[in-house]
């Protein structure tokens, strides 16, 4: 049994879509971030970074980091076809975009939505936020260009990277502007959103 520590709308979404796709039992443990439960002693003992998601594997090991969790689940349940395997043509691109999204775009989201954590100048949060959005948009432009030559991030089939992209796109502070500037990103997002196991994950997360 997998146990995922989660809250609606968070980066647990992509991991839960992977769990929905896989053929293994799993359950949610709700952590109410509005009530600061992610900073409670109980949760800090699970993830000292006070972040969601956190995943307990069937053997009791703990995983954090949403991209790593998705990569792990994709390999552990490779029959889902969501993780190009070593030797597959899409493997390099798959790894590239998973890490790119997590290291750059998710990180920019944190600077946008938690801007007060990124400056000691109380008057500086607007500047932090606008720089974060600028970086996000530059990242989406690079992804958009890639999608002008590839149907999916990892090329010919949908992978966990596309699910991760849909999640990250849904957090953009100006969705209409993103869709206008990056119609191919919007197209991949739309296709991902139509998949049954993604719909199930989104019933809980309500990202769109
Ligand atoms: N790099 C981490 C970031 C996780 C993260 O920041 N999660 C957010 C929710 S989307 C969170 O836990 N926020 C609570 C907080 O930082 O107070 C990952 O990819 O899992």
mmCIF file of C-alpha atoms and ligand atoms in Angstrom:
data_model
loop_
_atom_site.group_PDB
_atom_site.id
_atom_site.type_symbol
_atom_site.label_atom_id
_atom_site.label_comp_id
_atom_site.label_asym_id
_atom_site.label_seq_id
_atom_site.Cartn_x
_atom_site.Cartn_y
_atom_site.Cartn_z
ATOM 1 C CA UNK A 1 0.000 0.000 0.000
ATOM 2 C CA UNK A 2 1.251 3.464 -0.918
ATOM 3 C CA UNK A 3 0.325 6.377 1.356
ATOM 4 C CA UNK A 4 0.496 9.880 -0.048
ATOM 5 C CA UNK A 5 0.427 12.983 2.146
ATOM 6 C CA UNK A 6 -1.550 15.470 0.162
ATOM 7 C CA UNK A 7 -3.738 18.533 -0.004
ATOM 8 C CA UNK A 8 -5.962 19.627 -2.901
ATOM 9 C CA UNK A 9 -4.289 21.781 -5.548
ATOM 10 C CA UNK A 10 -0.738 20.867 -4.583
ATOM 11 C CA UNK A 11 2.109 19.131 -6.378
ATOM 12 C CA UNK A 12 0.716 15.856 -5.067
ATOM 13 C CA UNK A 13 -1.598 15.930 -8.106
ATOM 14 C CA UNK A 14 0.892 14.458 -10.600
ATOM 15 C CA UNK A 15 1.930 11.731 -8.160
ATOM 16 C CA UNK A 16 -1.713 10.843 -7.539
ATOM 17 C CA UNK A 17 -2.409 10.674 -11.271
ATOM 18 C CA UNK A 18 0.489 8.189 -11.484
ATOM 19 C CA UNK A 19 -0.967 6.212 -8.562
ATOM 20 C CA UNK A 20 -4.404 6.205 -10.221
ATOM 21 C CA UNK A 21 -2.783 4.872 -13.409
ATOM 22 C CA UNK A 22 -0.805 2.168 -11.599
ATOM 23 C CA UNK A 23 -2.255 -1.087 -10.495
ATOM 24 C CA UNK A 24 -1.421 -0.933 -6.790
ATOM 25 C CA UNK A 25 -3.427 0.048 -3.707
ATOM 26 C CA UNK A 26 -2.863 3.540 -2.317
ATOM 27 C CA UNK A 27 -4.489 5.972 0.077
ATOM 28 C CA UNK A 28 -4.431 9.672 0.853
ATOM 29 C CA UNK A 29 -3.507 11.222 4.191
ATOM 30 C CA UNK A 30 -4.837 14.772 4.181
ATOM 31 C CA UNK A 31 -2.544 17.496 5.465
ATOM 32 C CA UNK A 32 -4.428 20.769 5.853
ATOM 33 C CA UNK A 33 -1.939 23.440 4.802
ATOM 34 C CA UNK A 34 -4.546 26.136 5.594
ATOM 35 C CA UNK A 35 -4.365 24.968 9.215
ATOM 36 C CA UNK A 36 -0.539 24.752 8.988
ATOM 37 C CA UNK A 37 -0.657 20.999 9.535
ATOM 38 C CA UNK A 38 2.398 20.654 7.275
ATOM 39 C CA UNK A 39 4.360 22.455 10.012
ATOM 40 C CA UNK A 40 3.125 20.189 12.820
ATOM 41 C CA UNK A 41 5.665 18.038 14.651
ATOM 42 C CA UNK A 42 3.933 14.949 13.291
ATOM 43 C CA UNK A 43 4.328 15.960 9.655
ATOM 44 C CA UNK A 44 7.819 17.436 10.107
ATOM 45 C CA UNK A 45 8.876 13.986 11.300
ATOM 46 C CA UNK A 46 7.742 12.707 7.873
ATOM 47 C CA UNK A 47 9.029 15.581 5.733
ATOM 48 C CA UNK A 48 11.306 18.050 7.532
ATOM 49 C CA UNK A 49 10.951 20.370 4.523
ATOM 50 C CA UNK A 50 7.265 20.855 5.483
ATOM 51 C CA UNK A 51 6.197 20.287 1.893
ATOM 52 C CA UNK A 52 3.690 18.172 0.016
ATOM 53 C CA UNK A 53 3.713 15.657 -1.480
ATOM 54 C CA UNK A 54 5.349 12.995 0.637
ATOM 55 C CA UNK A 55 4.919 9.353 -0.285
ATOM 56 C CA UNK A 56 5.386 6.263 1.859
ATOM 57 C CA UNK A 57 6.253 3.294 -0.341
ATOM 58 C CA UNK A 58 4.816 -0.194 0.284
ATOM 59 C CA UNK A 59 8.154 -1.184 1.887
ATOM 60 C CA UNK A 60 7.926 1.766 4.315
ATOM 61 C CA UNK A 61 10.510 4.011 2.638
ATOM 62 C CA UNK A 62 9.735 7.713 2.397
ATOM 63 C CA UNK A 63 9.942 9.721 -0.813
ATOM 64 C CA UNK A 64 9.594 13.465 -1.270
ATOM 65 C CA UNK A 65 10.036 15.652 -4.369
ATOM 66 C CA UNK A 66 7.119 15.432 -6.772
ATOM 67 C CA UNK A 67 9.231 14.809 -9.891
ATOM 68 C CA UNK A 68 11.241 12.041 -8.226
ATOM 69 C CA UNK A 69 8.012 10.440 -7.011
ATOM 70 C CA UNK A 70 6.545 10.501 -10.540
ATOM 71 C CA UNK A 71 9.751 9.057 -12.006
ATOM 72 C CA UNK A 72 9.760 6.325 -9.360
ATOM 73 C CA UNK A 73 6.096 5.407 -9.880
ATOM 74 C CA UNK A 74 6.515 5.434 -13.664
ATOM 75 C CA UNK A 75 9.313 2.876 -13.379
ATOM 76 C CA UNK A 76 7.665 0.840 -10.621
ATOM 77 C CA UNK A 77 4.485 0.540 -12.717
ATOM 78 C CA UNK A 78 5.983 0.592 -16.201
ATOM 79 C CA UNK A 79 2.991 -1.289 -17.634
ATOM 80 C CA UNK A 80 1.191 2.077 -17.508
ATOM 81 C CA UNK A 81 3.463 3.162 -20.375
ATOM 82 C CA UNK A 82 3.937 6.553 -18.702
ATOM 83 C CA UNK A 83 7.718 6.235 -18.287
ATOM 84 C CA UNK A 84 9.905 5.677 -21.345
ATOM 85 C CA UNK A 85 12.468 3.125 -20.212
ATOM 86 C CA UNK A 86 16.264 3.058 -20.691
ATOM 87 C CA UNK A 87 16.845 2.241 -24.334
ATOM 88 C CA UNK A 88 13.525 3.776 -25.443
ATOM 89 C CA UNK A 89 13.819 6.713 -27.837
ATOM 90 C CA UNK A 90 11.879 9.021 -25.529
ATOM 91 C CA UNK A 91 13.894 8.322 -22.349
ATOM 92 C CA UNK A 92 16.341 11.238 -22.555
ATOM 93 C CA UNK A 93 13.640 13.763 -23.390
ATOM 94 C CA UNK A 94 11.404 12.361 -20.644
ATOM 95 C CA UNK A 95 14.065 12.816 -17.972
ATOM 96 C CA UNK A 96 15.045 16.189 -19.364
ATOM 97 C CA UNK A 97 11.562 17.694 -19.147
ATOM 98 C CA UNK A 98 10.645 16.174 -15.799
ATOM 99 C CA UNK A 99 13.681 17.788 -14.220
ATOM 100 C CA UNK A 100 13.296 20.996 -16.217
ATOM 101 C CA UNK A 101 9.713 21.476 -15.047
ATOM 102 C CA UNK A 102 10.481 20.679 -11.442
ATOM 103 C CA UNK A 103 13.750 22.602 -11.124
ATOM 104 C CA UNK A 104 12.701 25.685 -13.065
ATOM 105 C CA UNK A 105 8.964 26.152 -13.462
ATOM 106 C CA UNK A 106 7.772 24.676 -10.135
ATOM 107 C CA UNK A 107 10.540 26.635 -8.442
ATOM 108 C CA UNK A 108 9.343 29.845 -10.133
ATOM 109 C CA UNK A 109 5.812 29.051 -8.920
ATOM 110 C CA UNK A 110 7.102 28.933 -5.361
ATOM 111 C CA UNK A 111 8.733 32.351 -5.813
ATOM 112 C CA UNK A 112 5.495 33.678 -7.305
ATOM 113 C CA UNK A 113 3.112 32.324 -4.657
ATOM 114 C CA UNK A 114 5.416 32.523 -1.620
ATOM 115 C CA UNK A 115 7.243 35.694 -2.706
ATOM 116 C CA UNK A 116 7.640 36.946 0.891
ATOM 117 C CA UNK A 117 9.971 34.001 1.544
ATOM 118 C CA UNK A 118 12.396 35.148 -1.125
ATOM 119 C CA UNK A 119 13.233 38.633 0.082
ATOM 120 C CA UNK A 120 14.011 40.249 3.413
ATOM 121 C CA UNK A 121 12.646 43.526 1.995
ATOM 122 C CA UNK A 122 8.946 43.804 2.887
ATOM 123 C CA UNK A 123 8.501 46.162 -0.084
ATOM 124 C CA UNK A 124 10.239 43.731 -2.435
ATOM 125 C CA UNK A 125 7.654 40.993 -2.832
ATOM 126 C CA UNK A 126 6.032 42.437 -5.969
ATOM 127 C CA UNK A 127 9.416 42.490 -7.693
ATOM 128 C CA UNK A 128 10.129 38.887 -6.655
ATOM 129 C CA UNK A 129 6.731 37.865 -7.988
ATOM 130 C CA UNK A 130 7.046 39.642 -11.326
ATOM 131 C CA UNK A 131 10.532 38.171 -11.901
ATOM 132 C CA UNK A 132 9.165 34.723 -11.080
ATOM 133 C CA UNK A 133 6.360 35.120 -13.634
ATOM 134 C CA UNK A 134 8.884 36.331 -16.196
ATOM 135 C CA UNK A 135 10.973 33.206 -15.623
ATOM 136 C CA UNK A 136 7.877 30.993 -15.814
ATOM 137 C CA UNK A 137 6.913 32.517 -19.155
ATOM 138 C CA UNK A 138 10.436 32.119 -20.534
ATOM 139 C CA UNK A 139 10.333 28.439 -19.501
ATOM 140 C CA UNK A 140 6.938 27.906 -21.142
ATOM 141 C CA UNK A 141 8.262 29.504 -24.347
ATOM 142 C CA UNK A 142 11.080 26.938 -24.424
ATOM 143 C CA UNK A 143 8.595 24.102 -23.880
ATOM 144 C CA UNK A 144 6.308 25.541 -26.571
ATOM 145 C CA UNK A 145 9.185 25.525 -29.066
ATOM 146 C CA UNK A 146 9.952 21.872 -28.214
ATOM 147 C CA UNK A 147 6.291 20.979 -28.764
ATOM 148 C CA UNK A 148 6.413 22.515 -32.256
ATOM 149 C CA UNK A 149 8.599 19.503 -33.174
ATOM 150 C CA UNK A 150 7.209 16.812 -30.856
ATOM 151 C CA UNK A 151 3.668 15.680 -30.170
ATOM 152 C CA UNK A 152 4.399 15.046 -26.477
ATOM 153 C CA UNK A 153 7.297 16.101 -24.250
ATOM 154 C CA UNK A 154 8.925 12.677 -24.578
ATOM 155 C CA UNK A 155 7.997 12.601 -28.294
ATOM 156 C CA UNK A 156 5.500 10.033 -29.550
ATOM 157 C CA UNK A 157 3.495 8.980 -26.484
ATOM 158 C CA UNK A 158 2.101 10.655 -23.402
ATOM 159 C CA UNK A 159 4.323 10.291 -20.348
ATOM 160 C CA UNK A 160 4.413 11.436 -16.744
ATOM 161 C CA UNK A 161 6.181 14.564 -18.004
ATOM 162 C CA UNK A 162 3.011 15.670 -19.829
ATOM 163 C CA UNK A 163 0.940 15.111 -16.689
ATOM 164 C CA UNK A 164 3.475 17.161 -14.746
ATOM 165 C CA UNK A 165 3.314 19.864 -17.434
ATOM 166 C CA UNK A 166 -0.491 20.036 -17.154
ATOM 167 C CA UNK A 167 -0.214 20.491 -13.382
ATOM 168 C CA UNK A 168 2.404 23.211 -13.683
ATOM 169 C CA UNK A 169 0.478 24.989 -16.471
ATOM 170 C CA UNK A 170 -2.665 25.010 -14.300
ATOM 171 C CA UNK A 171 -0.796 27.007 -11.652
ATOM 172 C CA UNK A 172 0.073 29.838 -14.040
ATOM 173 C CA UNK A 173 -1.245 33.118 -12.601
ATOM 174 C CA UNK A 174 -2.713 34.155 -15.979
ATOM 175 C CA UNK A 175 -4.105 31.062 -17.723
ATOM 176 C CA UNK A 176 -5.720 32.906 -20.703
ATOM 177 C CA UNK A 177 -2.388 34.638 -21.425
ATOM 178 C CA UNK A 178 -0.498 31.330 -21.128
ATOM 179 C CA UNK A 179 -2.913 29.597 -23.509
ATOM 180 C CA UNK A 180 -2.589 32.428 -26.014
ATOM 181 C CA UNK A 181 1.206 32.524 -25.860
ATOM 182 C CA UNK A 182 1.657 28.737 -25.725
ATOM 183 C CA UNK A 183 -1.142 26.982 -27.662
ATOM 184 C CA UNK A 184 0.840 23.733 -27.898
ATOM 185 C CA UNK A 185 1.276 23.611 -24.132
ATOM 186 C CA UNK A 186 -2.485 24.219 -23.865
ATOM 187 C CA UNK A 187 -3.099 21.410 -26.358
ATOM 188 C CA UNK A 188 -1.018 18.878 -24.376
ATOM 189 C CA UNK A 189 -2.745 20.018 -21.173
ATOM 190 C CA UNK A 190 -6.153 19.492 -22.845
ATOM 191 C CA UNK A 191 -5.228 15.976 -24.000
ATOM 192 C CA UNK A 192 -3.878 15.047 -20.557
ATOM 193 C CA UNK A 193 -7.026 16.414 -18.896
ATOM 194 C CA UNK A 194 -9.151 14.028 -20.982
ATOM 195 C CA UNK A 195 -7.502 10.864 -19.676
ATOM 196 C CA UNK A 196 -9.649 8.941 -17.178
ATOM 197 C CA UNK A 197 -7.034 8.438 -14.448
ATOM 198 C CA UNK A 198 -6.086 12.127 -14.672
ATOM 199 C CA UNK A 199 -9.746 13.079 -14.301
ATOM 200 C CA UNK A 200 -9.903 10.919 -11.164
ATOM 201 C CA UNK A 201 -6.891 12.680 -9.648
ATOM 202 C CA UNK A 202 -8.359 16.034 -10.598
ATOM 203 C CA UNK A 203 -11.671 15.229 -8.896
ATOM 204 C CA UNK A 204 -9.765 15.627 -5.650
ATOM 205 C CA UNK A 205 -7.355 18.382 -6.701
ATOM 206 C CA UNK A 206 -9.666 20.560 -8.851
ATOM 207 C CA UNK A 207 -6.728 22.109 -10.697
ATOM 208 C CA UNK A 208 -9.031 22.932 -13.617
HETATM 209 N N1 LIG B 1 10.300 20.673 -4.728
HETATM 210 C C1 LIG B 1 9.126 20.204 -4.024
HETATM 211 C C2 LIG B 1 8.230 21.400 -3.768
HETATM 212 C C3 LIG B 1 7.020 20.981 -2.950
HETATM 213 C C4 LIG B 1 6.195 22.188 -2.505
HETATM 214 O O1 LIG B 1 6.683 23.318 -2.373
HETATM 215 N N2 LIG B 1 4.903 21.920 -2.270
HETATM 216 C C5 LIG B 1 4.013 22.976 -1.848
HETATM 217 C C6 LIG B 1 2.598 22.677 -2.320
HETATM 218 S S1 LIG B 1 2.483 22.709 -4.088
HETATM 219 C C7 LIG B 1 3.970 23.027 -0.333
HETATM 220 O O2 LIG B 1 4.122 22.012 0.322
HETATM 221 N N3 LIG B 1 3.745 24.221 0.198
HETATM 222 C C8 LIG B 1 3.611 24.439 1.603
HETATM 223 C C9 LIG B 1 4.610 25.437 2.101
HETATM 224 O O3 LIG B 1 5.705 25.564 1.522
HETATM 225 O O4 LIG B 1 4.305 26.094 3.100
HETATM 226 C C10 LIG B 1 8.422 19.124 -4.854
HETATM 227 O O5 LIG B 1 8.506 19.130 -6.080
HETATM 228 O O6 LIG B 1 7.794 18.232 -4.242
#
